[in-house]
Amino acid sequence: MTTQPLFRANELADYYEVQALPAHGVNFILIDTPIDLQHPAFSGAQITQYNFVTGLGGHWPASMPVLGPHGTAVAGLLVGQTFSIELSAEEAKRNQMDVNSAVSAMLPATGLAPGAALHSLALSFDIDPKRHLAALDQALALAERLANAIVLIPRGLDAFTDEPFERARALTDRLRQLAKRCPVLCAAGNTGSPANGEPAYPANIDWGQASREDLLFAVGAVNEHGIPCAYSAPCHWAERSDDAISPTQALDYQSENAATLHAEYGDYLPEVSKTVSKRTHLSTDLVGCWGYRPADSDIAHLSRDAQMRQDLRALYCRFGGTSAATAVAAARMGHLLVEGTFDQPMRREQVLQVMTR
Amino acid sequence: MAKGFPTDTGSVLTGCYPTSTGGVTLNRATRNRNRNRNRATVQLADIHPTAQYELSYAQWQRFTGFDRQWKTLTITTVCDYASIHAAAQALIPLERQLMSADAARQRDDILLEDALEISGYLRPLGIQADGSYPATERLFYRVLKVTEVVGLFYKARFNVPRPRLFNPALRPFLPDPWHGSFPSNHALQSMSIALLFSQLLPEVAPVSALFRSARRIAKNREYAGIHTELDTQAGFELAEKFLPFLSKILEDDLIAANAEWRAAQ
C-alpha cells in the first residue's frame, strides 16, 4: 500500500497549521438543520448534537437520518478535520487517481477552527414555536455554562413571522437574553430580494437600532470583489457596516485560502461556483447520493461506506451565501476570543470595530 | 383515430377490448390499422391517476422488513375517556366556525383534502401536480400510501371511536370514516411529508410553508368534526417517530427528488 495525498492535503494541512488557529476552548452553539455526524471529517471533532427536529432536546438519535446538507456544510466550515481513507486500486481508479495499487487517500480539512467544540441544536422548519423556544432555552443554558461561547443562526426562523404577538415576543426576548450573554451571529438571509431591504428574522432584530450592549449581529455575504451579493438580504449593508459583520473584511486569509483552493484543486473540487457573483468555500457534504454534490445514483444501492469510497468528491461541496459567511465570521471571532482580543464582558462597538477592521 | 376507440381516458378500458358489435368492421380496406398502437397507449396512469405511484416491490419489502420496529412505537399522547370527551366538546366552536358564511373556501379545502390528493403539499413549494416535478410527486404519493397503512394499524390498536360518539351534539361536516379516530391519519401523513421534505431540501423551497400547510390540513379534520386535537397530536407524534423508517423505505425516491430539485436550481 502506498500513501498518496489527494488534493495535496499535506500542503493544505500545513497551511492550516500556520495560518489558522485551532481555536481550542471556543464553544460554537449552532442552531441549524442536523449535522451528519457520520461524515469522516467529524470523526476527530468535538461535536454534540441535540434533537429539536422530532424532540425537545436530548441527544440526536443514531437511527435518525440526516437528509439535508445545510447544517453539515456549516459545521464543516467550523470544525471539519482532515482524514484519510484506504482505497483499493479499483476504487482509486474510479476516483481518477493514477495508481495501480491500494492507496491511502488524504482528504483536506475544511474547518477554520478545528479545535473548537461544536454544540449543534438541530431544528427543523416547523412552524410550531415550542421547538424554537426549547432550542433557544438550550442555547441559553449552554451559553451560561460554557466559556467563549458563540451562537450561530445561519438560517431564518420563519415561524416567528406570523406567530401571535405574545409568542413571537417570547422568542425574541430569549434571543435578546442570549445576545446579552454571548455573541449571536445571524445570517442576513438568502431569500432573494428583501421586502423592506432588511435581513431575515432573526438577523433583523433591531436592525440599525440595536442597544449598545446587545451582541446580536447580522452577517452579510460578499462576492470575490467584496461587493454585497444580491441574495444577501441587507444589500445596502455596505452603507450600514456598523451594524453588520463582513466575513471578507474580517477574514482576509480565507479569501487567500479560497483562491489557493481554486488554483490548486479546482479540477477536483465539485460544484465550483457557476457565477462570479457568488463566492463559495470548500466544505463538507452529506456522504454518498445526497447533499449539494450527490454521487451518481448508480451506487445508491451500496452501503454508505462503499458509496463514500466510490466517489470521494461527494464528500465535499462548494458552500456559499450568508450561511457560509456566518460560519466564517464565527470562526474568526473564535480565534480572536482565544487570543484575548476582546474586552470582557464583550462590547458591541469593539466587536464591530475589530471584526470589520 | 378510428371509430370505436374513444380518446378520453375514462372509457379507455372499454375501448381496448372492442366487441363484435363495437363498430369494428371486417372490411380490410376500412379496418382500423392503428388498433395495436391505440392499445399500447393505455397507461397505468389512465386506469387510475395514482396507480403509477404504487410502492415498488423493493419498497414493500423494506416496509415489511421494519414491521417489528414500526409496530411497536410508543404514542405518549393521552387518549383516556376524560381527555377524549373534553376534546370532543371543544369541537363545537370549530363546527360553528366552519358553517359560517366566510368559511366557504375552507369547506372546499376540506372536501378536496378528504381524498388522496397532494396539491396542498405542492402549492407551498411553488409547484403543481402537472408532471414538472415527477420525482417529488411520486415521493409525496408514496409517503401518503405508506403512512396510511401505518396509521390504520395504530387506529386499530387504539380503537378509539369518532368524536361524535363522545359528543352527540356534533354534526360532522364529513361522514365518519369506518376506522378509528386515534391517531389522525391526515396529521400523520401531512406531517410526514413536511418533515421528510424539509429535512431533504431545507433551503431550496419555503419549507416552513409546507409545515404550515400540513398543520392546516390536519386541523381541518378537526373543523370537519371527525378528529379531536388529541388525534392530531398523536398523528404528529407518530410521524416524528416513524420518520427514520420512512426515510429508509423511500430512500430511492428521496434521492430522485433531491436530484430533481438540485437540477432545477
Coordinates of C-alpha atoms in Angstrom, one line a residue:
Chain A
M1 CA 0.0 0.0 0.0
T2 CA 1.3 3.4 -0.9
T3 CA 0.3 6.7 0.5
Q4 CA -0.9 9.3 -1.9
P5 CA -2.4 12.5 -0.7
L6 CA -5.4 13.5 -2.6
F7 CA -6.0 17.2 -3.2
R8 CA -2.4 17.8 -1.9
A9 CA -3.8 17.6 1.5
N10 CA -0.4 17.8 3.2
E11 CA 0.2 21.3 1.9
L12 CA -3.3 22.2 2.9
A13 CA -2.7 20.9 6.4
D14 CA 0.5 22.8 6.7
Y15 CA -1.3 25.9 5.6
Y16 CA -3.9 25.5 8.3
E17 CA -1.3 24.9 10.9
V18 CA 0.5 28.1 10.0
Q19 CA -2.4 30.3 9.1
A20 CA -5.3 29.2 11.2
L21 CA -5.6 28.7 15.0
P22 CA -7.2 25.6 16.1
A23 CA -9.3 27.7 18.5
H24 CA -9.2 25.3 21.4
G25 CA -11.5 26.5 24.2
V26 CA -14.1 28.1 21.9
N27 CA -17.7 26.7 22.0
F28 CA -19.8 27.2 19.0
I29 CA -23.5 26.8 19.5
L30 CA -25.1 26.2 16.2
I31 CA -28.9 26.4 15.6
D32 CA -29.4 24.9 12.2
T33 CA -30.5 21.7 10.4
P34 CA -28.9 18.5 11.7
I35 CA -25.3 17.6 11.1
D36 CA -24.3 14.3 9.6
L37 CA -22.1 13.0 12.4
Q38 CA -21.1 10.0 10.3
H39 CA -19.0 12.2 8.0
P40 CA -15.4 11.2 8.4
A41 CA -14.4 14.8 8.6
F42 CA -16.1 15.0 12.0
S43 CA -14.6 11.8 13.4
G44 CA -12.0 13.7 15.4
A45 CA -14.1 16.8 16.1
Q46 CA -15.8 17.6 19.3
I47 CA -19.5 17.7 18.3
T48 CA -22.6 17.2 20.5
Q49 CA -25.9 17.2 18.7
Y50 CA -29.3 17.8 20.3
N51 CA -32.6 16.9 18.7
F52 CA -35.2 19.6 18.3
V53 CA -36.5 18.1 15.0
T54 CA -38.6 15.4 16.5
G55 CA -38.0 16.1 20.1
L56 CA -37.5 18.9 22.6
G57 CA -33.8 18.3 23.4
G58 CA -31.9 15.2 24.2
H59 CA -29.2 13.7 22.1
W60 CA -29.6 13.1 18.4
P61 CA -30.8 9.5 17.9
A62 CA -28.4 7.4 15.9
S63 CA -31.3 6.0 13.9
M64 CA -32.4 9.4 12.8
P65 CA -31.4 10.1 9.2
V66 CA -29.8 13.4 8.2
L67 CA -31.1 14.2 4.7
G68 CA -30.4 17.9 4.3
P69 CA -26.8 19.1 3.8
H70 CA -27.0 22.6 5.2
G71 CA -26.0 22.0 8.8
T72 CA -23.3 19.7 7.7
A73 CA -21.8 22.3 5.4
V74 CA -21.9 25.0 8.1
A75 CA -20.3 22.5 10.6
G76 CA -17.6 21.6 8.1
L77 CA -16.5 25.3 7.8
L78 CA -16.2 25.4 11.6
V79 CA -14.7 22.2 12.7
G80 CA -14.1 19.9 9.6
Q81 CA -10.9 17.9 10.1
T82 CA -8.5 16.3 7.7
F83 CA -8.8 12.5 7.4
S84 CA -7.6 9.6 5.3
I85 CA -9.4 6.8 3.6
E86 CA -7.9 3.5 2.5
L87 CA -8.9 2.8 -1.1
S88 CA -8.5 -0.4 -3.2
A89 CA -6.9 0.0 -6.6
E90 CA -10.2 -0.2 -8.3
E91 CA -11.7 2.5 -6.0
A92 CA -8.7 4.7 -6.6
K93 CA -9.2 4.4 -10.3
R94 CA -12.8 5.3 -10.1
N95 CA -11.7 8.4 -8.2
Q96 CA -9.4 9.3 -11.1
M97 CA -6.2 8.6 -9.2
D98 CA -3.4 7.4 -11.4
V99 CA -2.3 4.4 -9.3
N100 CA -2.2 0.7 -9.8
S101 CA -2.4 -0.4 -6.1
A102 CA -4.2 0.3 -3.0
V103 CA -3.7 3.8 -1.6
S104 CA -4.4 5.8 1.5
A105 CA -6.0 9.0 0.3
M106 CA -5.6 12.0 2.5
L107 CA -8.5 14.4 2.3
P108 CA -8.4 18.1 3.3
A109 CA -9.8 19.8 6.3
T110 CA -12.4 22.4 5.8
G111 CA -12.7 23.7 9.3
L112 CA -11.4 27.2 10.2
A113 CA -11.5 26.4 13.9
P114 CA -10.9 22.6 14.1
G115 CA -10.0 22.6 17.8
A116 CA -13.3 24.2 18.9
A117 CA -16.2 22.4 20.4
L118 CA -19.5 22.4 18.4
H119 CA -22.9 22.1 20.1
S120 CA -25.5 21.5 17.4
L121 CA -29.1 22.3 18.2
A122 CA -30.8 20.6 15.3
L123 CA -34.0 22.3 14.4
S124 CA -36.5 21.8 11.6
F125 CA -38.5 24.4 9.9
D126 CA -41.7 23.5 11.7
I127 CA -43.9 26.5 12.5
D128 CA -44.6 25.2 15.9
P129 CA -42.7 27.7 18.1
K130 CA -42.3 25.3 21.1
R131 CA -39.3 23.7 19.4
H132 CA -37.7 27.1 18.7
L133 CA -38.3 28.1 22.3
A134 CA -36.8 24.8 23.6
A135 CA -33.8 25.2 21.3
L136 CA -33.2 28.8 22.5
D137 CA -33.5 27.7 26.1
Q138 CA -30.9 25.0 25.5
A139 CA -28.7 27.6 23.8
L140 CA -29.1 29.9 26.9
A141 CA -28.2 27.1 29.2
L142 CA -25.1 26.2 27.2
A143 CA -24.1 29.9 27.0
E144 CA -24.4 30.1 30.8
R145 CA -22.2 27.1 31.3
L146 CA -19.6 27.3 28.6
A147 CA -16.7 29.7 28.2
N148 CA -16.0 31.6 25.0
A149 CA -19.5 30.7 23.6
I150 CA -20.5 32.0 20.2
V151 CA -24.1 31.3 18.9
L152 CA -24.6 30.9 15.2
I153 CA -28.0 31.1 13.5
P154 CA -27.2 30.6 9.8
R155 CA -30.8 30.4 8.7
G156 CA -34.1 32.2 9.0
L157 CA -36.6 31.3 11.7
D158 CA -39.7 31.7 9.6
A159 CA -42.0 30.6 12.3
F160 CA -41.5 33.8 14.1
T161 CA -43.0 36.0 11.4
D162 CA -46.7 35.0 11.7
E163 CA -46.9 34.0 15.3
P164 CA -49.2 35.6 17.7
F165 CA -47.6 38.7 19.2
E166 CA -47.0 37.2 22.7
R167 CA -45.3 34.1 21.4
A168 CA -43.2 35.9 18.9
R169 CA -42.3 38.4 21.7
A170 CA -41.3 35.5 24.0
L171 CA -39.0 34.1 21.3
T172 CA -37.4 37.5 20.6
D173 CA -36.9 38.0 24.3
R174 CA -35.0 34.8 24.6
L175 CA -32.8 35.8 21.6
R176 CA -32.1 39.1 23.4
Q177 CA -31.2 37.3 26.6
L178 CA -28.8 35.1 24.6
A179 CA -27.3 38.1 22.9
K180 CA -26.5 39.7 26.3
R181 CA -24.5 36.6 27.3
C182 CA -22.5 35.9 24.2
P183 CA -22.2 36.9 20.6
V184 CA -25.1 35.8 18.3
L185 CA -24.3 35.7 14.6
C186 CA -27.3 35.5 12.3
A187 CA -27.2 35.0 8.6
A188 CA -28.7 38.1 6.9
G189 CA -30.7 35.8 4.6
N190 CA -30.7 34.1 1.2
T191 CA -34.3 34.8 0.5
G192 CA -33.8 36.8 -2.7
S193 CA -34.9 40.4 -2.8
P194 CA -35.8 41.5 0.7
A195 CA -39.2 43.0 1.2
N196 CA -38.0 46.1 3.0
G197 CA -34.3 46.0 2.4
E198 CA -33.8 44.3 5.7
P199 CA -32.3 41.0 6.7
A200 CA -34.4 38.0 7.5
Y201 CA -35.5 37.2 11.0
P202 CA -33.7 36.9 13.5
A203 CA -30.9 38.9 11.9
N204 CA -33.3 41.9 11.6
I205 CA -34.0 42.2 15.3
D206 CA -33.5 45.9 16.0
W207 CA -31.7 46.3 12.7
G208 CA -29.9 49.6 12.8
Q209 CA -31.1 50.4 16.3
A210 CA -29.6 47.7 18.5
S211 CA -29.0 48.6 22.1
R212 CA -25.3 49.2 22.8
E213 CA -24.9 46.1 25.0
D214 CA -26.6 43.8 22.5
L215 CA -24.2 41.3 20.9
L216 CA -26.5 40.2 18.1
F217 CA -25.0 40.7 14.6
A218 CA -26.2 40.3 11.1
V219 CA -23.7 38.7 8.7
G220 CA -23.9 39.5 5.1
A221 CA -22.1 37.9 2.2
V222 CA -20.0 39.4 -0.5
N223 CA -18.6 38.2 -3.8
E224 CA -14.9 37.8 -4.7
H225 CA -14.7 41.6 -5.3
G226 CA -16.1 42.5 -1.9
I227 CA -19.5 43.6 -3.3
P228 CA -22.6 42.5 -1.3
C229 CA -24.4 39.7 -3.1
A230 CA -27.9 40.4 -4.4
Y231 CA -29.3 37.4 -2.5
S232 CA -27.8 38.7 0.8
A233 CA -30.8 40.5 2.2
P234 CA -29.1 43.6 3.5
C235 CA -28.0 44.5 0.1
H236 CA -27.4 48.1 1.3
W237 CA -25.3 46.9 4.1
A238 CA -22.1 48.5 2.9
E239 CA -23.5 51.8 3.9
R240 CA -24.5 50.4 7.3
S241 CA -21.5 48.4 8.0
D242 CA -21.6 49.5 11.7
D243 CA -24.4 47.0 12.1
A244 CA -23.1 44.1 10.1
I245 CA -20.0 41.9 10.0
S246 CA -18.4 41.3 6.7
P247 CA -16.7 38.0 6.5
T248 CA -14.4 39.2 3.8
Q249 CA -13.1 42.1 5.7
A250 CA -12.9 40.0 8.9
L251 CA -11.1 37.1 7.5
D252 CA -8.6 38.0 4.8
Y253 CA -6.8 34.7 4.8
Q254 CA -9.9 32.9 4.0
S255 CA -10.1 34.7 0.7
E256 CA -6.5 33.7 0.1
N257 CA -7.4 30.2 1.0
A258 CA -10.3 30.2 -1.4
A259 CA -8.0 31.4 -4.2
T260 CA -5.5 28.8 -3.3
L261 CA -8.1 26.1 -3.4
H262 CA -9.4 27.2 -6.8
A263 CA -5.9 27.5 -8.2
E264 CA -4.6 24.2 -6.9
Y265 CA -7.5 21.9 -6.7
G266 CA -10.1 23.5 -9.0
D267 CA -10.3 20.5 -11.2
Y268 CA -11.0 18.2 -8.3
L269 CA -13.4 20.3 -6.5
P270 CA -17.1 19.7 -7.1
E271 CA -19.7 22.3 -7.8
V272 CA -17.2 25.1 -8.5
S273 CA -19.3 28.3 -8.4
K274 CA -21.0 28.9 -11.7
T275 CA -21.1 32.6 -11.4
V276 CA -18.5 35.1 -10.2
S277 CA -21.1 36.8 -8.1
K278 CA -21.2 34.0 -5.6
R279 CA -18.2 33.3 -3.5
T280 CA -18.0 29.8 -2.2
H281 CA -15.9 27.8 0.2
L282 CA -14.9 24.2 0.3
S283 CA -17.0 22.4 2.9
T284 CA -18.3 19.0 3.9
D285 CA -21.3 17.5 2.3
L286 CA -23.5 14.5 3.0
V287 CA -22.0 11.2 2.2
G288 CA -23.0 9.4 -1.0
C289 CA -26.0 10.1 -3.1
W290 CA -27.2 13.0 -1.0
G291 CA -26.5 16.6 -0.5
Y292 CA -25.3 19.6 -2.6
R293 CA -23.0 17.4 -4.7
P294 CA -24.5 13.9 -4.6
A295 CA -22.7 11.0 -6.0
D296 CA -24.2 9.2 -9.1
S297 CA -27.3 7.4 -8.2
D298 CA -26.0 4.2 -9.8
I299 CA -24.2 3.5 -6.5
A300 CA -27.2 4.2 -4.3
H301 CA -27.7 0.5 -3.6
L302 CA -24.2 0.3 -2.0
S303 CA -23.6 0.8 1.7
R304 CA -22.8 4.2 2.9
D305 CA -19.2 3.4 3.4
A306 CA -18.9 1.9 -0.1
Q307 CA -20.6 5.0 -1.6
M308 CA -18.1 7.2 0.1
R309 CA -15.2 5.2 -1.4
Q310 CA -16.7 5.2 -4.9
D311 CA -16.8 9.0 -5.2
L312 CA -14.7 10.9 -2.8
R313 CA -15.7 14.2 -4.3
A314 CA -19.2 13.7 -3.0
L315 CA -17.8 14.2 0.5
Y316 CA -17.3 17.9 -0.3
C317 CA -19.3 20.7 -1.7
R318 CA -18.9 24.3 -2.5
F319 CA -20.8 26.3 0.0
G320 CA -21.6 30.0 -0.1
G321 CA -24.1 32.6 0.8
T322 CA -24.8 34.3 4.1
S323 CA -24.8 30.9 5.9
A324 CA -21.2 30.3 4.9
A325 CA -20.4 33.8 5.8
T326 CA -21.8 33.4 9.3
A327 CA -19.6 30.3 9.9
V328 CA -16.5 32.1 8.6
A329 CA -17.2 35.2 10.7
A330 CA -17.8 33.0 13.8
A331 CA -14.5 31.1 13.2
R332 CA -12.7 34.4 13.0
M333 CA -14.4 35.6 16.2
G334 CA -13.4 32.4 17.9
H335 CA -9.8 33.0 17.0
L336 CA -9.9 36.5 18.4
L337 CA -11.6 35.3 21.5
V338 CA -8.9 32.9 22.5
E339 CA -6.3 35.4 21.6
G340 CA -7.9 37.7 24.2
T341 CA -8.6 40.5 21.7
F342 CA -12.0 41.4 23.1
D343 CA -12.7 43.1 26.4
Q344 CA -14.6 41.0 28.9
P345 CA -17.5 41.4 29.0
M346 CA -17.6 41.9 25.3
R347 CA -18.8 45.2 23.9
R348 CA -20.7 45.6 20.7
E349 CA -18.7 48.6 19.5
Q350 CA -15.4 46.8 20.0
V351 CA -16.6 43.6 18.3
L352 CA -17.7 45.6 15.2
Q353 CA -14.6 47.6 15.2
V354 CA -12.3 44.5 15.4
M355 CA -14.3 42.3 13.1
T356 CA -14.7 44.8 10.3
R357 CA -11.1 46.1 10.6
Chain B
M1 CA -58.5 7.8 -34.6
A2 CA -60.8 5.0 -35.6
K3 CA -64.3 4.7 -34.6
G4 CA -64.8 2.6 -31.5
F5 CA -61.6 3.7 -29.8
P6 CA -62.5 6.6 -27.7
T7 CA -59.8 9.0 -26.7
D8 CA -61.0 10.1 -23.3
T9 CA -59.2 8.2 -20.6
G10 CA -62.4 7.5 -18.7
S11 CA -63.5 4.9 -21.3
V12 CA -60.2 3.6 -22.4
L13 CA -60.7 0.2 -20.9
T14 CA -63.8 -0.5 -22.8
G15 CA -62.1 0.9 -25.9
C16 CA -59.3 -1.5 -25.6
Y17 CA -61.4 -4.6 -25.9
P18 CA -63.9 -4.0 -28.8
T19 CA -66.6 -6.5 -29.1
S20 CA -68.0 -7.7 -32.4
T21 CA -70.7 -5.1 -32.0
G22 CA -68.4 -2.3 -31.1
G23 CA -68.2 -0.7 -34.5
V24 CA -65.3 -2.9 -35.8
T25 CA -65.7 -3.8 -39.4
L26 CA -64.4 -6.9 -41.1
N27 CA -63.8 -5.0 -44.3
R28 CA -60.0 -4.9 -44.8
A29 CA -60.0 -1.6 -46.6
T30 CA -61.6 0.3 -43.9
R31 CA -60.4 -1.7 -40.9
N32 CA -58.6 0.3 -38.2
R33 CA -54.9 -0.3 -38.8
N34 CA -53.9 1.6 -35.8
R35 CA -55.6 -0.8 -33.4
N36 CA -52.4 -2.1 -31.8
R37 CA -50.9 1.3 -31.5
N38 CA -54.1 2.5 -29.8
R39 CA -54.0 -0.4 -27.3
A40 CA -50.4 0.4 -26.4
T41 CA -51.3 3.9 -25.4
V42 CA -53.2 2.6 -22.3
Q43 CA -51.0 3.5 -19.4
L44 CA -51.3 2.6 -15.8
A45 CA -52.0 6.3 -15.0
D46 CA -55.0 6.2 -17.3
I47 CA -56.6 3.4 -15.3
H48 CA -56.2 5.3 -12.0
P49 CA -54.4 8.6 -11.7
T50 CA -52.3 7.5 -8.7
A51 CA -51.7 3.9 -9.8
Q52 CA -48.2 4.8 -11.1
Y53 CA -47.3 5.8 -7.6
E54 CA -47.8 2.4 -6.1
L55 CA -44.8 1.3 -4.0
S56 CA -42.2 -0.8 -5.7
Y57 CA -41.7 -4.4 -4.6
A58 CA -38.4 -3.4 -3.0
Q59 CA -40.0 -0.6 -1.1
W60 CA -42.8 -3.0 0.2
Q61 CA -40.1 -5.4 1.2
R62 CA -38.3 -2.8 3.2
F63 CA -41.6 -1.6 4.7
T64 CA -42.5 -5.1 5.9
G65 CA -38.9 -5.7 7.0
F66 CA -39.3 -2.9 9.5
D67 CA -42.6 -4.4 10.8
R68 CA -41.4 -5.2 14.2
Q69 CA -39.9 -1.7 14.8
W70 CA -42.7 0.5 13.5
K71 CA -45.5 -1.5 15.0
T72 CA -44.0 -1.0 18.5
L73 CA -43.7 2.7 18.6
T74 CA -44.8 4.4 21.8
I75 CA -47.5 7.1 21.5
T76 CA -47.4 9.3 24.6
T77 CA -50.4 11.4 23.7
V78 CA -53.1 10.7 26.3
C79 CA -56.3 9.1 25.0
D80 CA -58.3 8.3 28.1
Y81 CA -62.0 8.7 28.2
A82 CA -62.0 12.0 30.1
S83 CA -59.5 13.6 27.7
I84 CA -61.3 12.5 24.6
H85 CA -64.6 13.6 26.0
A86 CA -63.2 17.1 26.7
A87 CA -61.6 17.3 23.3
A88 CA -64.8 16.3 21.6
Q89 CA -66.7 19.1 23.4
A90 CA -64.1 21.6 22.1
L91 CA -65.1 20.8 18.5
I92 CA -68.4 22.6 18.7
P93 CA -67.0 26.1 18.3
L94 CA -64.9 24.8 15.3
E95 CA -68.0 23.3 13.8
R96 CA -69.9 26.6 14.1
Q97 CA -66.9 28.5 12.6
L98 CA -66.8 26.1 9.6
M99 CA -70.5 26.6 8.9
S100 CA -70.2 30.4 8.8
A101 CA -70.6 32.2 5.5
D102 CA -67.0 33.3 5.3
A103 CA -65.7 29.7 5.6
A104 CA -66.8 28.6 2.2
R105 CA -63.2 28.2 0.9
Q106 CA -62.2 26.2 4.0
R107 CA -65.1 23.9 3.3
D108 CA -63.9 23.4 -0.2
D109 CA -60.5 22.6 1.0
I110 CA -61.8 20.1 3.5
L111 CA -63.7 18.3 0.7
L112 CA -60.6 18.3 -1.5
E113 CA -58.3 17.1 1.2
D114 CA -60.6 14.2 2.0
A115 CA -59.3 12.3 -1.0
L116 CA -55.7 11.1 -1.7
E117 CA -54.5 14.4 -3.0
I118 CA -51.2 16.2 -2.9
S119 CA -51.9 19.7 -4.3
G120 CA -52.0 21.0 -0.7
Y121 CA -48.4 20.0 -0.3
L122 CA -47.1 21.0 -3.7
R123 CA -48.6 24.5 -3.6
P124 CA -46.5 25.8 -0.7
L125 CA -43.4 24.7 -2.7
G126 CA -44.5 26.7 -5.6
I127 CA -45.1 23.7 -7.9
Q128 CA -48.1 22.0 -9.3
A129 CA -49.1 18.4 -10.0
D130 CA -48.5 18.8 -13.7
G131 CA -45.6 16.5 -14.1
S132 CA -42.9 19.1 -13.9
Y133 CA -41.5 17.6 -10.7
P134 CA -42.4 13.9 -11.2
A135 CA -40.0 12.5 -8.5
T136 CA -41.4 14.9 -5.9
E137 CA -45.0 14.0 -6.8
R138 CA -44.1 10.3 -6.7
L139 CA -42.4 10.8 -3.3
F140 CA -45.4 12.6 -1.8
Y141 CA -47.9 10.0 -3.0
R142 CA -45.8 7.2 -1.7
V143 CA -45.4 8.9 1.7
L144 CA -49.2 9.1 1.8
K145 CA -49.6 5.4 0.9
V146 CA -47.0 4.1 3.4
T147 CA -48.2 6.3 6.3
E148 CA -51.8 5.4 5.6
V149 CA -51.0 1.7 6.4
V150 CA -49.1 2.7 9.5
G151 CA -51.9 5.0 10.6
L152 CA -54.6 2.3 10.1
F153 CA -52.5 -0.1 12.2
Y154 CA -52.4 2.3 15.1
K155 CA -56.1 3.2 14.7
A156 CA -56.9 -0.5 15.0
R157 CA -54.7 -0.8 18.1
F158 CA -56.2 2.1 20.0
N159 CA -59.7 1.6 18.6
V160 CA -61.0 4.9 19.6
P161 CA -64.4 5.9 18.3
R162 CA -65.1 9.1 16.4
P163 CA -65.8 12.3 18.4
R164 CA -69.5 12.2 17.5
L165 CA -69.9 9.3 19.9
F166 CA -68.4 11.3 22.7
N167 CA -70.4 14.4 21.8
P168 CA -73.8 13.6 20.1
A169 CA -74.4 17.3 19.6
L170 CA -71.7 17.3 16.9
R171 CA -72.8 17.4 13.3
P172 CA -69.6 16.5 11.4
F173 CA -69.1 18.1 8.0
L174 CA -67.8 14.8 6.6
P175 CA -69.2 11.4 7.2
D176 CA -67.4 9.4 9.9
P177 CA -64.9 7.1 8.3
W178 CA -65.2 3.4 9.1
H179 CA -62.0 3.2 11.1
G180 CA -60.9 4.5 14.4
S181 CA -60.2 8.1 15.3
F182 CA -56.9 8.0 17.1
P183 CA -54.3 8.9 15.7
S184 CA -55.3 11.1 12.9
N185 CA -54.1 9.8 9.6
H186 CA -54.2 13.2 7.9
A187 CA -52.0 14.6 10.7
L188 CA -49.6 11.6 10.3
Q189 CA -49.5 11.9 6.5
S190 CA -49.1 15.6 6.2
M191 CA -46.5 15.9 9.0
S192 CA -44.6 13.0 7.4
I193 CA -44.4 14.9 4.1
A194 CA -43.3 18.1 5.8
L195 CA -40.7 16.5 8.0
L196 CA -39.3 14.4 5.2
F197 CA -39.1 17.2 2.6
S198 CA -37.9 19.9 5.0
Q199 CA -35.0 17.7 6.0
L200 CA -34.2 16.8 2.5
L201 CA -34.2 20.3 1.0
P202 CA -34.5 22.9 3.7
E203 CA -33.1 25.7 1.7
V204 CA -34.4 25.3 -1.8
A205 CA -38.1 25.9 -1.1
P206 CA -40.2 27.6 1.5
V207 CA -40.4 24.5 3.7
S208 CA -41.9 26.4 6.6
A209 CA -44.9 27.0 4.3
L210 CA -45.1 23.2 3.9
F211 CA -45.3 22.8 7.7
R212 CA -48.0 25.5 7.8
S213 CA -50.0 23.7 5.1
A214 CA -49.5 20.3 6.9
R215 CA -50.8 21.7 10.1
R216 CA -53.7 23.4 8.4
I217 CA -54.7 20.1 6.6
A218 CA -54.6 18.3 10.0
K219 CA -56.6 21.0 11.7
N220 CA -59.2 21.0 9.0
R221 CA -60.2 17.5 10.1
E222 CA -61.0 18.9 13.5
Y223 CA -63.1 21.5 11.9
A224 CA -64.8 18.7 9.9
G225 CA -65.7 17.1 13.3
I226 CA -64.1 13.8 12.7
H227 CA -61.0 14.2 14.7
T228 CA -60.1 15.8 18.1
E229 CA -57.0 17.7 18.9
L230 CA -55.7 14.6 20.6
D231 CA -55.9 12.6 17.4
T232 CA -54.0 15.4 15.6
Q233 CA -51.3 15.5 18.3
A234 CA -50.9 11.7 18.2
G235 CA -50.7 11.8 14.4
F236 CA -47.9 14.4 14.6
E237 CA -46.1 12.3 17.2
L238 CA -46.4 9.2 15.2
A239 CA -45.0 11.0 12.1
E240 CA -41.9 12.0 14.1
K241 CA -41.3 8.5 15.4
F242 CA -41.9 6.8 12.1
L243 CA -39.6 9.2 10.2
P244 CA -36.4 7.1 10.4
F245 CA -38.2 4.1 8.9
L246 CA -40.0 6.2 6.3
S247 CA -36.7 7.7 5.0
K248 CA -35.2 4.2 4.6
I249 CA -38.3 2.7 2.9
L250 CA -38.4 5.5 0.3
E251 CA -34.7 6.2 0.1
D252 CA -34.6 5.8 -3.7
D253 CA -37.5 8.3 -4.1
L254 CA -35.7 10.7 -1.8
I255 CA -32.6 10.5 -3.9
A256 CA -34.6 11.1 -7.0
A257 CA -36.4 14.1 -5.5
N258 CA -33.1 15.5 -4.2
A259 CA -31.6 15.3 -7.7
E260 CA -34.7 16.8 -9.3
W261 CA -34.5 19.9 -7.1
R262 CA -30.8 20.3 -7.3
A263 CA -31.0 20.2 -11.1
A264 CA -33.7 22.8 -11.1
Q265 CA -31.6 25.2 -9.1

